[in-house]
PDB file of C-alpha atoms and ligand atoms in Angstrom:
ATOM      1  CA  MET C  28     135.098 141.173 225.460  1.00  0.00           C
ATOM      2  CA  LYS C  29     135.343 140.139 229.151  1.00  0.00           C
ATOM      3  CA  ALA C  30     137.693 137.286 230.008  1.00  0.00           C
ATOM      4  CA  GLU C  31     134.861 135.180 231.454  1.00  0.00           C
ATOM      5  CA  ALA C  32     132.923 135.499 228.167  1.00  0.00           C
ATOM      6  CA  ARG C  33     135.873 133.891 226.397  1.00  0.00           C
ATOM      7  CA  ALA C  34     136.151 131.021 228.880  1.00  0.00           C
ATOM      8  CA  PRO C  35     135.313 127.599 227.404  1.00  0.00           C
ATOM      9  CA  MET C  36     131.659 126.618 227.847  1.00  0.00           C
ATOM     10  CA  PHE C  37     132.790 123.012 228.153  1.00  0.00           C
ATOM     11  CA  THR C  38     136.040 121.174 227.903  1.00  0.00           C
ATOM     12  CA  PRO C  39     136.099 119.181 224.679  1.00  0.00           C
ATOM     13  CA  GLN C  40     137.283 115.608 224.998  1.00  0.00           C
ATOM     14  CA  PRO C  41     138.128 113.458 221.984  1.00  0.00           C
ATOM     15  CA  ILE C  42     135.825 110.476 221.456  1.00  0.00           C
ATOM     16  CA  GLY C  43     138.458 109.026 219.123  1.00  0.00           C
ATOM     17  CA  PHE C  44     141.146 109.694 216.545  1.00  0.00           C
ATOM     18  CA  VAL C  45     141.352 109.626 212.772  1.00  0.00           C
ATOM     19  CA  SER C  46     143.619 107.164 211.050  1.00  0.00           C
ATOM     20  CA  SER C  47     144.360 108.901 207.728  1.00  0.00           C
ATOM     21  CA  PRO C  48     146.834 108.372 204.894  1.00  0.00           C
ATOM     22  CA  PHE C  49     147.790 112.089 205.190  1.00  0.00           C
ATOM     23  CA  LYS C  50     150.843 112.779 207.336  1.00  0.00           C
ATOM     24  CA  ASN C  51     151.171 116.401 206.298  1.00  0.00           C
ATOM     25  CA  SER C  52     148.835 119.058 204.906  1.00  0.00           C
ATOM     26  CA  ALA C  53     150.575 119.243 201.508  1.00  0.00           C
ATOM     27  CA  GLU C  54     149.288 115.720 200.731  1.00  0.00           C
ATOM     28  CA  ILE C  55     145.611 116.666 201.086  1.00  0.00           C
ATOM     29  CA  PRO C  56     143.842 117.757 197.848  1.00  0.00           C
ATOM     30  CA  LYS C  57     142.989 121.477 197.880  1.00  0.00           C
ATOM     31  CA  GLY C  58     141.549 124.188 195.638  1.00  0.00           C
ATOM     32  CA  LEU C  59     138.905 124.245 192.927  1.00  0.00           C
ATOM     33  CA  GLY C  60     137.746 120.813 191.841  1.00  0.00           C
ATOM     34  CA  ALA C  61     139.607 119.009 194.672  1.00  0.00           C
ATOM     35  CA  ARG C  62     137.972 115.647 195.349  1.00  0.00           C
ATOM     36  CA  HIS C  63     138.183 113.896 198.667  1.00  0.00           C
ATOM     37  CA  GLU C  64     138.201 110.212 197.967  1.00  0.00           C
ATOM     38  CA  ALA C  65     140.835 109.073 200.457  1.00  0.00           C
ATOM     39  CA  GLU C  66     139.907 106.258 202.787  1.00  0.00           C
ATOM     40  CA  GLY C  67     140.585 106.338 206.494  1.00  0.00           C
ATOM     41  CA  VAL C  68     139.357 104.941 209.794  1.00  0.00           C
ATOM     42  CA  LEU C  69     137.581 106.712 212.624  1.00  0.00           C
ATOM     43  CA  ASN C  70     138.894 104.899 215.707  1.00  0.00           C
ATOM     44  CA  ILE C  71     136.340 105.468 218.447  1.00  0.00           C
ATOM     45  CA  LEU C  72     137.519 104.944 222.025  1.00  0.00           C
ATOM     46  CA  PRO C  73     136.069 101.836 223.752  1.00  0.00           C
ATOM     47  CA  ALA C  74     134.304 104.023 226.360  1.00  0.00           C
ATOM     48  CA  TYR C  75     131.987 105.263 223.551  1.00  0.00           C
ATOM     49  CA  ASP C  76     131.393 101.915 221.820  1.00  0.00           C
ATOM     50  CA  LEU C  77     127.743 101.699 222.885  1.00  0.00           C
ATOM     51  CA  GLY C  78     127.197 105.110 221.301  1.00  0.00           C
ATOM     52  CA  LEU C  79     127.891 103.611 217.858  1.00  0.00           C
ATOM     53  CA  THR C  80     124.797 101.348 218.097  1.00  0.00           C
ATOM     54  CA  GLY C  81     122.848 101.701 214.838  1.00  0.00           C
ATOM     55  CA  ILE C  82     125.431 103.717 212.990  1.00  0.00           C
ATOM     56  CA  GLU C  83     125.888 101.026 210.312  1.00  0.00           C
ATOM     57  CA  GLY C  84     122.468 102.010 208.881  1.00  0.00           C
ATOM     58  CA  TYR C  85     123.776 105.327 207.649  1.00  0.00           C
ATOM     59  CA  SER C  86     125.585 105.828 204.346  1.00  0.00           C
ATOM     60  CA  HIS C  87     127.206 109.169 205.310  1.00  0.00           C
ATOM     61  CA  LEU C  88     128.353 110.686 208.584  1.00  0.00           C
ATOM     62  CA  MET C  89     129.275 114.201 209.699  1.00  0.00           C
ATOM     63  CA  VAL C  90     132.559 114.117 211.610  1.00  0.00           C
ATOM     64  CA  ILE C  91     133.240 117.032 213.943  1.00  0.00           C
ATOM     65  CA  TRP C  92     136.951 117.282 214.757  1.00  0.00           C
ATOM     66  CA  VAL C  93     139.765 119.498 215.983  1.00  0.00           C
ATOM     67  CA  PHE C  94     142.357 121.313 213.825  1.00  0.00           C
ATOM     68  CA  ASP C  95     144.968 120.337 216.415  1.00  0.00           C
ATOM     69  CA  ARG C  96     147.850 121.420 214.201  1.00  0.00           C
ATOM     70  CA  SER C  97     146.707 124.918 213.280  1.00  0.00           C
ATOM     71  CA  ASP C  98     147.450 128.072 215.189  1.00  0.00           C
ATOM     72  CA  GLY C  99     145.564 131.389 215.474  1.00  0.00           C
ATOM     73  CA  PHE C 100     143.244 132.847 212.865  1.00  0.00           C
ATOM     74  CA  ASP C 101     142.664 135.740 210.495  1.00  0.00           C
ATOM     75  CA  LEU C 102     139.182 137.126 209.884  1.00  0.00           C
ATOM     76  CA  LEU C 103     139.914 137.588 206.162  1.00  0.00           C
ATOM     77  CA  VAL C 104     141.575 134.708 204.302  1.00  0.00           C
ATOM     78  CA  THR C 105     142.392 133.914 200.706  1.00  0.00           C
ATOM     79  CA  PRO C 106     141.586 130.250 200.315  1.00  0.00           C
ATOM     80  CA  PRO C 107     143.350 127.937 197.784  1.00  0.00           C
ATOM     81  CA  SER C 108     140.166 127.929 195.678  1.00  0.00           C
ATOM     82  CA  ASP C 109     140.225 131.709 194.969  1.00  0.00           C
ATOM     83  CA  ILE C 110     142.528 134.672 194.492  1.00  0.00           C
ATOM     84  CA  ARG C 111     140.252 136.981 196.490  1.00  0.00           C
ATOM     85  CA  PRO C 112     139.978 137.344 200.258  1.00  0.00           C
ATOM     86  CA  HIS C 113     136.849 136.096 202.050  1.00  0.00           C
ATOM     87  CA  GLY C 114     135.589 136.223 205.644  1.00  0.00           C
ATOM     88  CA  ILE C 115     136.733 133.270 207.692  1.00  0.00           C
ATOM     89  CA  PHE C 116     133.126 132.164 208.259  1.00  0.00           C
ATOM     90  CA  SER C 117     132.539 131.885 204.556  1.00  0.00           C
ATOM     91  CA  THR C 118     135.473 129.516 204.149  1.00  0.00           C
ATOM     92  CA  ARG C 119     136.606 126.181 205.463  1.00  0.00           C
ATOM     93  CA  SER C 120     140.019 127.483 206.531  1.00  0.00           C
ATOM     94  CA  PRO C 121     141.804 125.441 209.267  1.00  0.00           C
ATOM     95  CA  ARG C 122     142.769 128.666 211.055  1.00  0.00           C
ATOM     96  CA  ARG C 123     139.577 129.776 212.862  1.00  0.00           C
ATOM     97  CA  PRO C 124     138.616 131.267 216.230  1.00  0.00           C
ATOM     98  CA  ASN C 125     137.413 127.865 217.418  1.00  0.00           C
ATOM     99  CA  PRO C 126     139.556 125.332 215.500  1.00  0.00           C
ATOM    100  CA  ILE C 127     136.695 122.904 214.703  1.00  0.00           C
ATOM    101  CA  GLY C 128     136.528 120.938 211.469  1.00  0.00           C
ATOM    102  CA  LEU C 129     133.472 119.308 209.880  1.00  0.00           C
ATOM    103  CA  THR C 130     133.823 116.622 207.254  1.00  0.00           C
ATOM    104  CA  VAL C 131     131.112 114.509 205.595  1.00  0.00           C
ATOM    105  CA  VAL C 132     132.375 111.020 204.954  1.00  0.00           C
ATOM    106  CA  GLU C 133     130.924 107.893 203.416  1.00  0.00           C
ATOM    107  CA  LEU C 134     130.668 104.965 205.854  1.00  0.00           C
ATOM    108  CA  LEU C 135     132.189 101.880 204.243  1.00  0.00           C
ATOM    109  CA  GLY C 136     131.987  99.504 207.185  1.00  0.00           C
ATOM    110  CA  ARG C 137     132.360  99.034 210.921  1.00  0.00           C
ATOM    111  CA  GLU C 138     134.575  96.707 212.849  1.00  0.00           C
ATOM    112  CA  GLY C 139     133.824  97.302 216.495  1.00  0.00           C
ATOM    113  CA  GLY C 140     134.960 100.851 217.287  1.00  0.00           C
ATOM    114  CA  ALA C 141     136.635 101.247 213.904  1.00  0.00           C
ATOM    115  CA  LEU C 142     134.577 103.009 211.272  1.00  0.00           C
ATOM    116  CA  ARG C 143     136.063 102.679 207.796  1.00  0.00           C
ATOM    117  CA  VAL C 144     135.179 105.772 205.808  1.00  0.00           C
ATOM    118  CA  ARG C 145     135.847 107.472 202.433  1.00  0.00           C
ATOM    119  CA  GLY C 146     136.401 111.155 202.047  1.00  0.00           C
ATOM    120  CA  VAL C 147     138.825 112.085 204.844  1.00  0.00           C
ATOM    121  CA  ASP C 148     140.562 115.447 204.594  1.00  0.00           C
ATOM    122  CA  MET C 149     142.112 115.290 208.089  1.00  0.00           C
ATOM    123  CA  LEU C 150     145.688 114.591 209.088  1.00  0.00           C
ATOM    124  CA  ASP C 151     146.586 111.281 210.662  1.00  0.00           C
ATOM    125  CA  GLY C 152     145.885 111.310 214.425  1.00  0.00           C
ATOM    126  CA  THR C 153     143.309 114.147 214.294  1.00  0.00           C
ATOM    127  CA  PRO C 154     141.118 114.140 217.417  1.00  0.00           C
ATOM    128  CA  ILE C 155     137.393 113.484 216.781  1.00  0.00           C
ATOM    129  CA  LEU C 156     134.870 115.405 218.919  1.00  0.00           C
ATOM    130  CA  ASP C 157     131.601 114.005 217.632  1.00  0.00           C
ATOM    131  CA  ILE C 158     129.874 112.031 214.888  1.00  0.00           C
ATOM    132  CA  LYS C 159     126.338 112.623 213.613  1.00  0.00           C
ATOM    133  CA  PRO C 160     124.410 110.953 210.799  1.00  0.00           C
ATOM    134  CA  TYR C 161     124.288 113.012 207.609  1.00  0.00           C
ATOM    135  CA  LEU C 162     120.719 113.785 206.598  1.00  0.00           C
ATOM    136  CA  SER C 163     120.514 116.429 203.914  1.00  0.00           C
ATOM    137  CA  SER C 164     117.031 117.626 203.240  1.00  0.00           C
ATOM    138  CA  ILE C 165     117.936 120.774 201.294  1.00  0.00           C
ATOM    139  CA  PRO C 166     116.786 120.530 197.677  1.00  0.00           C
ATOM    140  CA  GLN C 167     119.536 121.119 195.106  1.00  0.00           C
ATOM    141  CA  GLU C 168     117.715 124.146 193.599  1.00  0.00           C
ATOM    142  CA  LYS C 169     117.701 125.877 197.009  1.00  0.00           C
ATOM    143  CA  LEU C 170     121.474 125.581 197.527  1.00  0.00           C
ATOM    144  CA  ARG C 171     123.678 128.623 196.915  1.00  0.00           C
ATOM    145  CA  ARG C 172     127.453 128.242 196.870  1.00  0.00           C
ATOM    146  CA  GLY C 173     128.445 131.841 197.514  1.00  0.00           C
ATOM    147  CA  TRP C 174     131.817 133.082 196.287  1.00  0.00           C
ATOM    148  CA  LEU C 175     132.896 129.549 195.433  1.00  0.00           C
ATOM    149  CA  ALA C 176     130.407 129.405 192.556  1.00  0.00           C
ATOM    150  CA  GLU C 177     131.841 132.694 191.266  1.00  0.00           C
ATOM    151  CA  ALA C 178     135.421 131.426 191.547  1.00  0.00           C
ATOM    152  CA  GLU C 179     134.434 128.274 189.663  1.00  0.00           C
ATOM    153  CA  ALA C 180     132.716 130.321 186.909  1.00  0.00           C
ATOM    154  CA  ARG C 181     135.797 132.585 186.515  1.00  0.00           C
ATOM    155  CA  LYS C 182     138.035 129.498 186.126  1.00  0.00           C
ATOM    156  CA  LYS C 183     135.969 128.149 183.180  1.00  0.00           C
TER     157      LYS C 183
HETATM  158  C1  SAM F 222     140.146 123.255 204.187  1.00  0.00           C
HETATM  159  S1  SAM F 222     140.141 122.347 205.686  1.00  0.00           S
HETATM  160  C2  SAM F 222     138.534 121.635 205.607  1.00  0.00           C
HETATM  161  C3  SAM F 222     138.266 120.668 206.712  1.00  0.00           C
HETATM  162  C4  SAM F 222     136.811 120.310 206.898  1.00  0.00           C
HETATM  163  N1  SAM F 222     136.268 119.603 205.751  1.00  0.00           N
HETATM  164  C5  SAM F 222     135.994 121.512 207.217  1.00  0.00           C
HETATM  165  O1  SAM F 222     135.292 122.043 206.345  1.00  0.00           O
HETATM  166  O2  SAM F 222     136.021 121.965 208.377  1.00  0.00           O
HETATM  167  C6  SAM F 222     141.125 120.932 205.278  1.00  0.00           C
HETATM  168  C7  SAM F 222     142.580 121.220 205.497  1.00  0.00           C
HETATM  169  O3  SAM F 222     142.810 121.307 206.915  1.00  0.00           O
HETATM  170  C8  SAM F 222     144.117 120.940 207.182  1.00  0.00           C
HETATM  171  N2  SAM F 222     144.063 119.954 208.270  1.00  0.00           N
HETATM  172  C9  SAM F 222     143.659 118.714 208.250  1.00  0.00           C
HETATM  173  N3  SAM F 222     143.772 118.105 209.430  1.00  0.00           N
HETATM  174  C10 SAM F 222     144.292 119.044 210.245  1.00  0.00           C
HETATM  175  C11 SAM F 222     144.648 119.058 211.620  1.00  0.00           C
HETATM  176  N4  SAM F 222     144.461 117.969 212.395  1.00  0.00           N
HETATM  177  N5  SAM F 222     145.196 120.171 212.156  1.00  0.00           N
HETATM  178  C12 SAM F 222     145.388 121.275 211.402  1.00  0.00           C
HETATM  179  N6  SAM F 222     145.063 121.334 210.059  1.00  0.00           N
HETATM  180  C13 SAM F 222     144.502 120.238 209.503  1.00  0.00           C
HETATM  181  C14 SAM F 222     144.727 120.395 205.913  1.00  0.00           C
HETATM  182  O4  SAM F 222     145.527 121.418 205.321  1.00  0.00           O
HETATM  183  C15 SAM F 222     143.504 120.164 204.987  1.00  0.00           C
HETATM  184  O5  SAM F 222     143.808 120.307 203.643  1.00  0.00           O
END
């Protein structure tokens, strides 16, 4: 691949930072059956305050963020939820070519630029790149859960 093809298409700037109860990765639930119920705050920078207009109307948000404390990547990984290796793009591993995380959280309330949410799986201080409303329109019967469904079935 040519160097210019790898050059960033834009320079990501945080719109805010996560306040999370998790100070290190070991504290975050992982593996099969892990539930993400922890509460945290998305602290959005004052410059973006106007952009939060209307956000209170949504129950859930998609938070796009940076794995700022991970390094490098492998194309095949064995995630905590399985004993078999899988392609990086079929996992949610923090070590990826572009270290971008995506978490769906429940919006509990808003105080100015502070969005109180449930369901954080990010470390404290994680930079936030974007927030979008969560609108799932995929019927349950159309969803396939890939290797994760197989790993869950093997565990039973
Ligand atoms: C499996 S990833 C999933 C994250 C997100 N839900 C996703 O799918 O992109 C969650 C793990 O990322 C790691 N993590 C969380 N915040 C991080 C950060 N700021 N930098 C590096 N790793 C982080 C923790 O080990 C956490 O358990």
